[in-house]
Amino acid sequence: MKPFSDNSIIRSWRKNVQPWVSAIRKGEIDSRVQVTNQTIVDSILNLAPETVLDIGCGEGWLVREVAKVGIDVLGVDAVPELIEYARKKGGGRFDVIAYENLSADVLKEKFDLAVCNFSLLGHESVTQLFQKIPFLLNHKGIFIIQTLHPVAGCGEGKYEDGWREGSWAGFSHAFQDPAPWYFRTIESWKNLFLTNDFNLIEILEPLDQQTNRPASIIFIGKVAGSLSN
Amino acid sequence: MKPFSDNSIIRSWRKNVQPWVSAIRKGEIDSRVQVTNQTIVDSILNLAPETVLDIGCGEGWLVREVAKVGIDVLGVDAVPELIEYARKKGGGRFDVIAYENLSADVLKEKFDLAVCNFSLLGHESVTQLFQKIPFLLNHKGIFIIQTLHPVAGCGEGKYEDGWREGSWAGFSHAFQDPAPWYFRTIESWKNLFLTNDFNLIEILEPLDQQTNRPASIIFIGKVAGSLSN
């Protein structure tokens, strides 16, 4: 089996469920606690959706946070153990659905807004997911992605799309077998939106005040609706 | 006088007219010859405009290149000596107009496309120019900017908007008194488009094959037309 593959990402997450739940719930990841959690919540709430789909929701913190203000939120994740943790804690609806199985038929509902918060780390899986998103959204629906900023994430590697070695640097020793991840340039992220019938309406670069570098990059796309014209 | 100011940029260019004309015409700037010249020409021609305004045209190479295929191109620059060189060589129309004096009244014509090729290096001058661009363009007009890529341009500085020291590193010894330049994040460039009635329809990141880093970033905006609605 290829070491760099979309499947290896899921395998790695299945091995790290418990330390991940602990890291998130105890606030062990500085950049999330200090910057990126608030930024993604604000980005969603500013758009005032009535319904939200959190794709790759993990143990469910973002679902709970957004549902607090009365928004109807469904969180989906490919890893059953993470959804178990999410359901135990409650505060939203949760379902085990792998990206490749996401469809309007399976979900039986559409959403005002879909969000992927640091959950688009693969290659083909992401390309394929993007193609489906417009069909999961209501008219003029919104798709928000928060991901690694190319300035911070490129490292010394070539500035072009490709698999990169994973790392749990900065995480506790309980984490093992870091997943590889697929680096994308800003141009490539933009192309994923534009080729899938989205207008790119926002790019945000929240700053990590400790490193003076972008803690993440957020892209917000809005369904153009040209497919249905 | 402040060392970091929009005026200091113009002062620096006026001191470096001759080495600049020589550098451009002899192809002394590797990244331009190998990557960014072709990218900006292609970006313009792909959009098939009938009329083009080149703002900060310098000695006029881009005007000449675009005019070759029959497009009507006007190049404007604040530095009279550069426009003199441009006119002598011909191949397009040229005029001495400072950014602050650009207006539909002064130009007496509108354009399908405006381009700024590495010519937006200031602070207030750029903010003010952006506000005028929609009024210089025809319906659904296009504005293309090529500028320093944040990954390459940020250096060790804070990833936020602000003045940076200039440098002529890599240029001939004939250059003197490098101009400071105003660094902008990707989010800030995007905001300049969106707050001035443009949809951001393209972001391009041409790769410098020698350094494996982006040679530049290109933003393409299209007038949304919401101001006139």
XYZ file of C-alpha atoms in Angstrom:
458
model
C 0.000 0.000 0.000
C 1.291 3.492 -0.828
C 2.602 5.336 2.229
C 1.162 8.581 0.794
C -2.520 7.988 0.200
C -5.926 9.182 1.262
C -6.489 5.881 3.060
C -3.393 6.334 5.182
C -4.929 9.499 6.605
C -7.994 7.672 7.889
C -5.814 4.846 9.259
C -3.742 7.360 11.191
C -6.799 9.072 12.659
C -8.238 5.744 13.793
C -5.012 5.135 15.742
C -5.083 8.540 17.406
C -8.695 8.943 18.469
C -8.101 9.051 22.196
C -5.154 11.475 22.275
C -6.999 13.651 19.742
C -10.166 13.855 21.819
C -8.030 14.657 24.833
C -6.013 17.318 22.961
C -9.133 19.066 21.704
C -11.143 18.891 24.905
C -8.248 19.951 27.138
C -7.223 22.763 24.760
C -3.729 21.372 24.164
C -3.237 22.824 20.675
C -2.173 26.433 21.160
C -2.909 27.727 17.668
C -6.458 26.379 17.903
C -7.168 27.771 21.341
C -5.621 31.148 20.619
C -6.595 31.754 17.006
C -8.205 29.284 14.677
C -11.164 28.010 16.757
C -12.591 31.480 17.214
C -11.900 32.425 13.609
C -13.855 29.527 12.141
C -16.759 30.032 14.562
C -16.911 33.740 13.736
C -16.691 33.048 10.006
C -19.711 30.766 10.216
C -21.821 32.935 12.513
C -21.142 36.078 10.437
C -22.925 34.403 7.535
C -25.998 33.662 9.666
C -26.830 30.209 8.258
C -29.867 28.332 9.589
C -28.358 24.925 8.853
C -24.723 23.786 8.846
C -22.931 20.597 7.777
C -19.562 20.044 9.503
C -17.588 17.633 7.314
C -14.822 15.847 9.200
C -16.247 17.011 12.508
C -14.056 14.790 14.689
C -15.178 14.751 18.316
C -17.660 17.501 17.564
C -16.457 20.714 19.237
C -17.356 22.957 16.284
C -20.809 21.402 15.946
C -21.478 22.104 19.625
C -20.150 25.649 19.389
C -22.258 26.583 16.364
C -25.380 24.765 17.621
C -25.237 26.811 20.842
C -26.762 29.822 19.112
C -29.697 27.846 17.753
C -28.297 26.761 14.377
C -29.216 23.230 13.253
C -25.858 21.467 12.780
C -25.014 17.990 11.505
C -21.463 16.715 12.016
C -20.155 13.852 9.894
C -16.878 11.968 10.123
C -15.439 8.809 8.607
C -14.051 7.600 11.938
C -16.750 5.811 13.997
C -14.840 6.172 17.273
C -14.774 9.957 16.932
C -18.510 10.080 16.256
C -19.073 7.920 19.364
C -17.248 10.526 21.460
C -19.245 13.277 19.780
C -22.588 11.606 20.413
C -21.782 10.925 24.051
C -21.089 14.598 24.592
C -24.149 15.657 22.531
C -24.965 19.246 21.596
C -25.691 18.497 17.942
C -26.486 15.745 15.464
C -23.702 13.390 14.391
C -23.320 10.665 11.795
C -20.592 8.311 10.567
C -20.224 9.056 6.867
C -17.016 8.742 4.860
C -16.347 11.544 2.368
C -16.835 9.150 -0.555
C -20.301 8.267 0.712
C -21.531 11.832 1.220
C -24.439 12.665 -1.070
C -27.765 14.468 -0.996
C -29.427 11.034 -1.108
C -27.576 9.750 1.936
C -28.034 12.972 3.913
C -31.688 13.441 2.911
C -31.367 17.169 3.599
C -29.534 20.209 2.246
C -27.665 22.889 4.145
C -27.097 26.644 4.029
C -23.430 26.173 4.802
C -20.851 23.374 4.770
C -17.589 23.669 6.680
C -14.335 21.701 6.651
C -12.165 22.766 9.570
C -8.664 21.319 9.034
C -10.343 18.240 7.620
C -9.267 18.382 3.957
C -5.887 16.706 4.126
C -6.074 14.198 1.304
C -5.712 14.281 -2.464
C -8.359 12.505 -4.574
C -10.741 12.397 -1.606
C -10.729 16.194 -1.480
C -11.089 16.647 -5.229
C -14.047 14.285 -5.229
C -15.636 15.852 -2.160
C -15.480 19.302 -3.746
C -17.513 18.078 -6.710
C -20.304 16.973 -4.395
C -20.539 19.999 -2.144
C -22.713 22.203 -4.401
C -25.327 19.415 -4.431
C -25.403 19.292 -0.615
C -26.125 23.009 -0.350
C -29.184 25.180 -0.686
C -29.398 27.925 -3.322
C -26.464 30.330 -2.914
C -25.054 27.994 -0.285
C -21.692 28.611 1.356
C -18.625 26.370 1.680
C -15.958 27.338 4.237
C -12.555 25.700 4.501
C -9.952 26.345 7.158
C -6.629 24.734 6.397
C -2.863 25.082 6.749
C -1.551 28.347 5.345
C 0.893 27.815 2.481
C 3.348 30.282 4.008
C 3.519 28.174 7.144
C 2.869 24.792 5.561
C 5.136 24.781 2.521
C 8.361 24.500 4.496
C 11.464 24.026 2.383
C 9.582 21.902 -0.131
C 8.677 22.955 -3.622
C 5.718 25.357 -3.754
C 3.473 22.995 -5.669
C 0.746 20.499 -4.887
C 1.958 17.213 -3.473
C 2.071 14.835 -0.553
C 4.090 15.847 2.500
C 5.272 13.836 5.486
C 3.058 14.189 8.522
C 4.240 15.185 11.964
C 2.895 15.269 15.501
C 5.511 17.822 16.542
C 4.112 19.885 19.382
C 1.579 17.201 20.293
C 1.723 14.819 23.251
C 3.674 11.556 23.114
C 0.393 9.641 22.993
C 0.113 10.422 19.274
C 1.544 7.883 16.829
C 1.954 7.311 13.084
C 1.301 10.833 11.823
C -0.748 10.950 8.637
C 0.764 12.343 5.480
C -1.049 15.325 4.026
C -1.473 16.779 0.589
C -0.116 20.320 0.240
C -2.060 22.646 -2.055
C -1.029 26.071 -3.289
C -3.426 28.982 -2.951
C -3.994 28.826 -6.696
C -5.021 25.168 -6.380
C -7.483 25.837 -3.561
C -8.956 28.658 -5.622
C -9.251 26.331 -8.619
C -11.113 23.742 -6.535
C -13.718 26.381 -5.763
C -13.969 27.846 -9.258
C -14.102 24.549 -11.138
C -16.890 23.369 -8.857
C -19.289 26.259 -9.421
C -18.261 28.405 -6.459
C -17.347 32.066 -6.431
C -14.550 32.679 -3.942
C -15.983 35.429 -1.779
C -13.503 35.542 1.115
C -9.924 34.689 2.024
C -8.884 35.144 5.644
C -5.434 34.763 7.167
C -5.679 34.865 10.951
C -2.329 35.763 12.500
C -0.669 33.716 15.217
C 0.548 36.488 17.518
C 3.339 34.302 18.922
C 4.950 33.316 15.649
C 3.849 36.374 13.623
C 2.863 33.923 10.898
C -0.602 33.047 9.603
C -2.132 30.414 11.867
C -4.270 29.206 8.971
C -5.984 30.277 5.799
C -9.757 30.347 5.399
C -11.476 30.236 2.023
C -15.179 31.010 1.717
C -16.989 30.064 -1.473
C -20.562 30.732 -2.500
C -22.424 28.570 -5.009
C -22.563 30.521 -8.263
C -25.517 28.506 -9.498
C -24.280 28.390 -13.069
C -24.673 24.586 -13.159
C -28.424 24.903 -12.829
C -28.756 27.698 -15.396
C 10.306 63.546 5.159
C 9.359 60.017 6.152
C 11.745 57.380 4.795
C 8.770 55.038 4.251
C 6.289 56.837 2.056
C 4.605 56.648 -1.312
C 6.618 59.674 -2.453
C 9.896 57.968 -1.695
C 8.984 55.275 -4.215
C 8.634 57.776 -7.040
C 11.852 59.542 -5.959
C 13.725 56.254 -6.115
C 12.398 55.410 -9.576
C 13.403 58.814 -10.922
C 16.977 58.097 -9.791
C 17.068 54.690 -11.444
C 15.498 55.291 -14.836
C 18.558 54.469 -16.928
C 19.626 51.249 -15.172
C 15.976 50.162 -15.124
C 15.485 50.666 -18.851
C 18.741 48.807 -19.437
C 17.750 45.950 -17.090
C 14.386 45.463 -18.772
C 15.535 45.820 -22.361
C 18.604 43.577 -21.902
C 16.605 40.956 -19.967
C 18.746 41.244 -16.832
C 16.032 40.239 -14.332
C 15.902 36.430 -14.404
C 12.501 35.961 -12.771
C 10.927 38.309 -15.312
C 12.559 36.753 -18.335
C 11.908 33.190 -17.221
C 8.496 33.451 -15.589
C 6.594 36.607 -14.843
C 6.723 38.441 -18.192
C 5.096 35.573 -20.061
C 2.577 34.989 -17.263
C 1.233 38.535 -17.287
C 1.077 38.644 -21.088
C -0.791 35.322 -21.179
C -3.157 36.446 -18.420
C -4.117 39.509 -20.424
C -4.419 37.813 -23.819
C -6.506 34.951 -22.381
C -9.164 37.513 -21.493
C -9.249 38.876 -25.052
C -9.697 42.576 -24.229
C -9.976 45.099 -27.041
C -8.521 47.925 -24.981
C -5.936 47.835 -22.163
C -4.619 50.413 -19.681
C -1.138 49.607 -18.313
C -0.764 51.548 -15.063
C 2.858 52.081 -14.044
C 4.008 50.974 -17.483
C 7.630 52.048 -17.034
C 9.611 51.930 -20.274
C 6.686 50.231 -21.950
C 7.617 46.594 -22.687
C 4.202 45.216 -21.670
C 2.352 47.806 -23.743
C 4.413 46.840 -26.780
C 3.914 43.125 -26.155
C 0.139 43.352 -25.801
C -0.267 45.867 -28.649
C 1.518 43.431 -31.000
C -1.639 41.348 -31.382
C -3.776 44.324 -32.317
C -5.037 45.377 -28.891
C -5.289 49.146 -28.309
C -3.036 49.811 -25.293
C -2.348 52.973 -23.324
C 0.564 52.968 -20.897
C 0.745 55.555 -18.120
C 3.501 56.243 -15.623
C 4.278 58.960 -13.097
C 7.920 59.172 -14.159
C 8.347 61.401 -17.250
C 11.786 60.016 -18.108
C 10.361 56.476 -18.372
C 7.569 57.641 -20.660
C 10.181 59.397 -22.824
C 11.984 56.084 -23.285
C 8.657 54.377 -24.013
C 7.627 56.915 -26.641
C 10.993 56.763 -28.374
C 10.636 53.021 -28.774
C 6.958 53.298 -29.763
C 4.630 50.341 -30.238
C 1.766 51.794 -28.207
C 0.339 54.968 -26.735
C 2.004 56.455 -23.648
C 1.203 59.265 -21.244
C 2.721 60.781 -18.100
C 0.017 60.508 -15.441
C 0.609 60.055 -11.714
C -1.687 57.589 -9.955
C -3.337 60.397 -8.024
C -4.248 62.139 -11.265
C -5.763 59.120 -13.001
C -9.463 59.576 -13.706
C -11.996 58.937 -16.429
C -11.999 62.708 -17.075
C -8.248 62.881 -17.585
C -8.120 59.719 -19.699
C -11.213 60.605 -21.770
C -11.698 56.885 -22.529
C -12.541 53.663 -20.727
C -10.857 50.288 -21.018
C -11.808 46.611 -21.072
C -8.850 45.776 -18.855
C -6.424 47.581 -16.552
C -3.149 45.988 -15.498
C -0.570 46.803 -12.824
C 2.546 44.700 -13.368
C 4.743 45.015 -10.250
C 3.667 48.644 -10.072
C 1.604 48.695 -6.863
C 4.334 49.165 -4.282
C 2.945 51.973 -2.149
C 0.399 52.340 0.617
C -2.174 55.136 0.348
C -1.428 55.565 -3.351
C -2.537 51.981 -3.969
C -5.625 52.212 -1.781
C -6.679 55.364 -3.601
C -5.905 53.964 -7.032
C -8.077 50.910 -6.348
C -11.062 53.118 -5.660
C -10.735 54.720 -9.083
C -10.191 51.623 -11.202
C -13.860 50.601 -11.584
C -14.592 54.023 -13.052
C -11.829 53.633 -15.653
C -13.240 50.336 -16.901
C -16.031 49.315 -19.218
C -18.954 47.187 -18.008
C -17.633 43.943 -16.488
C -14.120 45.308 -16.876
C -11.074 43.427 -15.620
C -8.261 44.501 -13.288
C -5.089 42.379 -13.206
C -2.318 42.808 -10.668
C 1.000 41.002 -10.653
C 2.978 41.562 -7.475
C 5.418 39.987 -5.027
C 4.137 36.709 -3.596
C 3.726 36.824 0.181
C 5.564 33.513 0.590
C 8.614 34.990 -1.112
C 8.106 38.593 -0.022
C 7.289 38.333 3.665
C 10.774 37.274 4.726
C 11.285 37.058 8.459
C 8.986 40.004 9.073
C 5.549 39.820 10.617
C 2.894 38.521 8.224
C 0.900 41.717 8.200
C 0.586 44.800 6.049
C 3.395 47.297 6.460
C 6.354 49.082 4.931
C 9.482 47.055 4.205
C 13.006 48.139 3.362
C 13.766 48.079 -0.342
C 16.693 46.298 -1.925
C 18.439 46.137 -5.277
C 19.993 42.772 -4.438
C 20.555 40.873 -7.649
C 20.517 44.047 -9.732
C 23.495 45.807 -11.286
C 25.629 48.299 -9.319
C 24.132 51.133 -11.361
C 21.005 51.011 -9.181
C 20.885 53.281 -6.136
C 18.591 54.255 -3.249
C 16.171 51.320 -3.358
C 12.562 52.315 -2.733
C 10.739 50.979 0.300
C 7.635 48.939 -0.491
C 4.410 48.215 1.310
C 3.863 44.506 2.024
C 0.271 43.281 1.804
C -1.094 39.915 2.892
C -3.223 37.896 0.513
C -6.249 38.772 2.630
C -5.469 42.473 2.186
C -5.137 42.222 -1.590
C -8.426 40.337 -1.673
C -10.049 43.047 0.443
C -8.839 45.765 -1.926
C -10.714 44.010 -4.728
C -13.863 43.227 -2.772
C -14.271 46.618 -1.147
C -13.923 48.289 -4.540
C -16.708 46.422 -6.310
C -14.613 43.656 -7.855
C -15.192 39.926 -7.747
C -11.876 38.119 -7.446
C -12.042 35.673 -10.344
C -8.461 34.380 -10.496
C -5.361 33.903 -8.383
C -2.239 32.605 -10.116
C 1.089 31.653 -8.556
C 3.661 31.090 -11.303
C 6.544 28.975 -10.031
C 10.184 29.980 -10.358
C 11.721 26.665 -11.415
C 15.119 27.624 -10.022
C 14.036 28.498 -6.498
C 10.917 26.279 -6.366
C 9.103 29.293 -4.924
C 6.351 31.383 -6.446
C 7.885 34.005 -8.709
C 4.858 36.230 -8.129
C 1.175 36.234 -7.414
C -1.426 37.422 -9.895
C -4.896 38.570 -8.864
C -7.618 39.055 -11.467
C -10.742 40.982 -10.508
C -13.869 41.637 -12.519
C -16.134 44.616 -11.881
C -19.222 43.300 -10.090
C -21.259 46.298 -11.138
C -23.086 46.532 -7.838
C -22.193 50.233 -7.530
C -24.288 51.087 -10.567
C -27.246 48.918 -9.516
